[in-house]
Short mmCIF file of N, CA and C in Angstrom, two decimals:
data_model
loop_
_atom_site.label_atom_id
_atom_site.label_comp_id
_atom_site.label_asym_id
_atom_site.label_seq_id
_atom_site.Cartn_x
_atom_site.Cartn_y
_atom_site.Cartn_z
N UNK T 153 -107.56 -61.76 136.58
CA UNK T 153 -106.85 -62.36 137.67
C UNK T 153 -107.73 -63.44 138.22
N UNK T 154 -107.22 -64.64 138.55
CA UNK T 154 -108.03 -65.68 139.04
C UNK T 154 -108.07 -65.61 140.62
N UNK T 155 -109.07 -66.30 141.18
CA UNK T 155 -109.11 -66.30 142.68
C UNK T 155 -107.90 -67.08 143.20
N UNK T 156 -107.47 -66.57 144.36
CA UNK T 156 -106.26 -67.25 145.11
C UNK T 156 -106.66 -68.68 145.39
N UNK T 157 -105.80 -69.57 145.44
CA UNK T 157 -106.04 -70.90 145.79
C UNK T 157 -105.84 -71.13 147.27
N UNK T 158 -106.88 -71.71 147.88
CA UNK T 158 -106.78 -71.87 149.34
C UNK T 158 -105.68 -72.85 149.62
N UNK T 159 -104.93 -72.59 150.80
CA UNK T 159 -103.82 -73.47 151.07
C UNK T 159 -104.35 -74.61 152.02
N UNK T 160 -103.86 -75.85 151.86
CA UNK T 160 -104.34 -76.88 152.72
C UNK T 160 -103.91 -76.47 154.13
N UNK T 161 -104.76 -77.03 155.11
CA UNK T 161 -104.39 -76.75 156.57
C UNK T 161 -105.75 -76.42 157.32
N UNK T 162 -105.52 -76.12 158.51
CA UNK T 162 -106.65 -75.77 159.42
C UNK T 162 -107.02 -74.31 159.34
N UNK T 163 -108.35 -73.97 159.40
CA UNK T 163 -108.60 -72.62 159.57
C UNK T 163 -108.32 -72.25 161.13
N UNK T 164 -107.74 -71.10 161.36
CA UNK T 164 -107.46 -70.72 162.68
C UNK T 164 -108.65 -70.71 163.65
N UNK T 165 -108.34 -71.31 164.87
CA UNK T 165 -109.50 -71.47 165.91
C UNK T 165 -110.63 -72.26 165.35
N UNK T 166 -110.46 -73.20 164.50
CA UNK T 166 -111.61 -73.92 163.94
C UNK T 166 -111.29 -75.39 163.84
N UNK T 167 -112.22 -76.15 164.01
CA UNK T 167 -112.11 -77.79 163.73
C UNK T 167 -112.04 -78.11 162.28
N UNK T 168 -112.05 -77.13 161.42
CA UNK T 168 -112.15 -77.50 159.89
C UNK T 168 -110.75 -77.43 159.23
N UNK T 169 -110.45 -78.54 158.45
CA UNK T 169 -109.19 -78.73 157.84
C UNK T 169 -109.35 -79.12 156.44
N UNK T 170 -108.62 -78.51 155.50
CA UNK T 170 -108.63 -78.81 154.12
C UNK T 170 -107.31 -79.73 153.87
N UNK T 171 -107.73 -81.02 153.50
CA UNK T 171 -106.72 -82.03 153.14
C UNK T 171 -106.89 -82.62 151.74
N UNK T 172 -106.04 -82.57 150.92
CA UNK T 172 -106.14 -83.20 149.63
C UNK T 172 -107.45 -82.72 148.87
N UNK T 173 -107.83 -81.52 149.03
CA UNK T 173 -108.93 -81.02 148.42
C UNK T 173 -110.31 -81.35 148.96
N UNK T 174 -110.26 -82.02 150.22
CA UNK T 174 -111.49 -82.33 151.02
C UNK T 174 -111.47 -81.69 152.29
N UNK T 175 -112.64 -81.39 152.74
CA UNK T 175 -112.85 -80.67 154.04
C UNK T 175 -113.14 -81.82 155.06
N UNK T 176 -112.43 -81.62 156.21
CA UNK T 176 -112.67 -82.58 157.29
C UNK T 176 -112.92 -81.73 158.55
N UNK T 177 -113.66 -82.37 159.56
CA UNK T 177 -114.00 -81.76 160.80
C UNK T 177 -113.12 -82.62 161.75
N UNK T 178 -112.29 -81.99 162.48
CA UNK T 178 -111.35 -82.75 163.33
C UNK T 178 -111.52 -82.39 164.84
N UNK T 179 -111.50 -83.43 165.64
CA UNK T 179 -111.58 -83.22 167.06
C UNK T 179 -110.67 -84.15 167.82
N UNK T 180 -110.54 -84.07 169.11
CA UNK T 180 -109.77 -84.96 169.93
C UNK T 180 -110.27 -86.47 169.80
N UNK T 181 -111.56 -86.59 169.39
CA UNK T 181 -112.26 -87.93 169.39
C UNK T 181 -112.02 -88.53 167.88
N UNK T 182 -111.53 -87.73 166.90
CA UNK T 182 -111.37 -88.29 165.63
C UNK T 182 -111.67 -87.28 164.46
N UNK T 183 -111.67 -87.72 163.17
CA UNK T 183 -112.07 -86.94 162.09
C UNK T 183 -113.28 -87.49 161.36
N UNK T 184 -113.89 -86.46 160.65
CA UNK T 184 -115.13 -86.79 160.01
C UNK T 184 -115.02 -86.02 158.65
N UNK T 185 -115.26 -86.72 157.47
CA UNK T 185 -115.31 -86.00 156.25
C UNK T 185 -116.47 -85.24 156.11
N UNK T 186 -116.29 -83.95 155.72
CA UNK T 186 -117.50 -83.09 155.45
C UNK T 186 -118.00 -83.37 154.03
N UNK T 187 -119.18 -83.87 153.81
CA UNK T 187 -119.65 -84.31 152.50
C UNK T 187 -120.88 -83.52 152.11
N UNK T 188 -121.47 -82.74 152.92
CA UNK T 188 -122.63 -81.93 152.52
C UNK T 188 -122.19 -80.86 151.52
N UNK T 189 -122.78 -80.84 150.27
CA UNK T 189 -122.35 -79.98 149.24
C UNK T 189 -122.47 -78.44 149.61
N UNK T 190 -123.55 -78.15 150.25
CA UNK T 190 -123.77 -76.75 150.70
C UNK T 190 -122.84 -76.21 151.65
N UNK T 191 -122.44 -77.04 152.67
CA UNK T 191 -121.36 -76.83 153.75
C UNK T 191 -120.08 -76.70 153.07
N UNK T 192 -119.71 -77.60 152.24
CA UNK T 192 -118.34 -77.57 151.65
C UNK T 192 -118.12 -76.47 150.62
N UNK T 193 -119.22 -76.06 150.00
CA UNK T 193 -119.21 -74.90 149.07
C UNK T 193 -119.01 -73.58 149.85
N UNK T 194 -119.62 -73.52 151.05
CA UNK T 194 -119.48 -72.42 151.89
C UNK T 194 -117.95 -72.35 152.42
N UNK T 195 -117.53 -73.52 152.85
CA UNK T 195 -116.09 -73.62 153.16
C UNK T 195 -115.10 -73.19 152.15
N UNK T 196 -115.42 -73.52 150.86
CA UNK T 196 -114.58 -73.19 149.71
C UNK T 196 -114.60 -71.56 149.42
N UNK T 197 -115.79 -71.06 149.70
CA UNK T 197 -115.92 -69.59 149.48
C UNK T 197 -115.13 -68.87 150.59
N UNK T 198 -115.23 -69.38 151.90
CA UNK T 198 -114.50 -68.70 153.01
C UNK T 198 -113.04 -68.89 152.74
N UNK T 199 -112.50 -70.12 152.31
CA UNK T 199 -111.12 -70.25 152.07
C UNK T 199 -110.65 -69.35 150.99
N UNK T 200 -111.37 -69.25 149.91
CA UNK T 200 -110.95 -68.36 148.80
C UNK T 200 -110.87 -66.83 149.29
N UNK T 201 -111.85 -66.48 150.17
CA UNK T 201 -111.82 -65.12 150.70
C UNK T 201 -110.60 -64.89 151.69
N UNK T 202 -110.34 -65.95 152.41
CA UNK T 202 -109.22 -65.78 153.31
C UNK T 202 -107.85 -65.71 152.52
N UNK T 203 -107.83 -66.53 151.42
CA UNK T 203 -106.51 -66.55 150.59
C UNK T 203 -106.45 -65.15 149.89
N UNK T 204 -107.51 -64.58 149.45
CA UNK T 204 -107.49 -63.27 148.92
C UNK T 204 -107.06 -62.22 149.82
N UNK T 205 -107.64 -62.35 151.09
CA UNK T 205 -107.13 -61.29 152.12
C UNK T 205 -105.60 -61.55 152.41
N UNK T 206 -105.19 -62.74 152.51
CA UNK T 206 -103.81 -62.94 152.79
C UNK T 206 -102.87 -62.26 151.72
N UNK T 207 -103.39 -62.47 150.43
CA UNK T 207 -102.67 -61.89 149.28
C UNK T 207 -102.71 -60.37 149.33
N UNK T 208 -103.83 -59.84 149.70
CA UNK T 208 -103.91 -58.37 149.79
C UNK T 208 -102.94 -57.81 150.90
N UNK T 209 -102.90 -58.48 151.88
CA UNK T 209 -101.93 -58.04 152.92
C UNK T 209 -100.51 -58.15 152.58
N UNK T 210 -100.15 -59.35 151.84
CA UNK T 210 -98.87 -59.51 151.37
C UNK T 210 -98.51 -58.36 150.25
N UNK T 211 -99.49 -58.07 149.50
CA UNK T 211 -99.25 -57.00 148.47
C UNK T 211 -99.04 -55.59 149.22
N UNK T 212 -99.73 -55.34 150.24
CA UNK T 212 -99.63 -54.04 150.89
C UNK T 212 -98.30 -53.95 151.63
N UNK T 213 -97.93 -55.15 152.26
CA UNK T 213 -96.52 -55.19 152.86
C UNK T 213 -95.41 -55.00 151.92
N UNK T 214 -95.60 -55.60 150.69
CA UNK T 214 -94.56 -55.40 149.61
C UNK T 214 -94.50 -53.95 149.15
N UNK T 215 -95.65 -53.35 149.06
CA UNK T 215 -95.64 -51.91 148.65
C UNK T 215 -95.17 -51.03 149.73
N UNK T 216 -95.20 -51.43 150.99
CA UNK T 216 -94.75 -50.51 152.04
C UNK T 216 -93.18 -50.56 152.07
N UNK T 217 -92.63 -51.69 151.59
CA UNK T 217 -91.14 -51.90 151.60
C UNK T 217 -90.55 -51.26 150.39
N UNK T 218 -91.26 -50.86 149.51
CA UNK T 218 -90.77 -50.18 148.28
C UNK T 218 -90.35 -48.75 148.54
N UNK T 219 -89.29 -48.17 147.90
CA UNK T 219 -89.00 -46.75 148.15
C UNK T 219 -90.14 -45.95 147.51
N UNK T 220 -90.45 -44.75 148.04
CA UNK T 220 -91.45 -43.91 147.56
C UNK T 220 -91.20 -43.51 146.08
N UNK T 221 -92.20 -43.40 145.29
CA UNK T 221 -92.09 -43.00 143.99
C UNK T 221 -91.61 -41.46 143.88
N UNK T 222 -90.77 -41.17 142.98
CA UNK T 222 -90.46 -39.77 142.75
C UNK T 222 -91.47 -38.89 142.19
N UNK T 223 -91.59 -37.68 142.47
CA UNK T 223 -92.61 -36.89 141.93
C UNK T 223 -92.07 -36.23 140.72
N UNK T 224 -92.37 -36.94 139.48
CA UNK T 224 -91.80 -36.46 138.17
C UNK T 224 -92.43 -35.27 137.71
N UNK T 225 -93.76 -35.08 138.02
CA UNK T 225 -94.44 -33.91 137.51
C UNK T 225 -94.15 -32.60 138.23
N UNK T 226 -93.43 -32.66 139.39
CA UNK T 226 -93.31 -31.40 140.09
C UNK T 226 -94.56 -30.75 140.78
N UNK T 227 -95.62 -31.66 140.85
CA UNK T 227 -96.90 -31.11 141.38
C UNK T 227 -96.89 -31.37 142.89
N UNK T 228 -97.63 -30.64 143.69
CA UNK T 228 -97.80 -30.93 145.13
C UNK T 228 -99.01 -31.53 145.42
#
């Protein structure tokens, strides 16, 4: 299974935005392209972790909405 793809957009409560595969720092004064490879690599890792967490939550919610499995073996 491959790593989930980060969605474009802003990190919650953060000035960091992913647009067209590039990281930007955004404030009321304007935007600045993040170009430091160490910084952008860290942002990529964080975005992938957040996408994986979102997927895990979605999977759990889907499982909770499924009917319970029947006990075919008759064991308790």
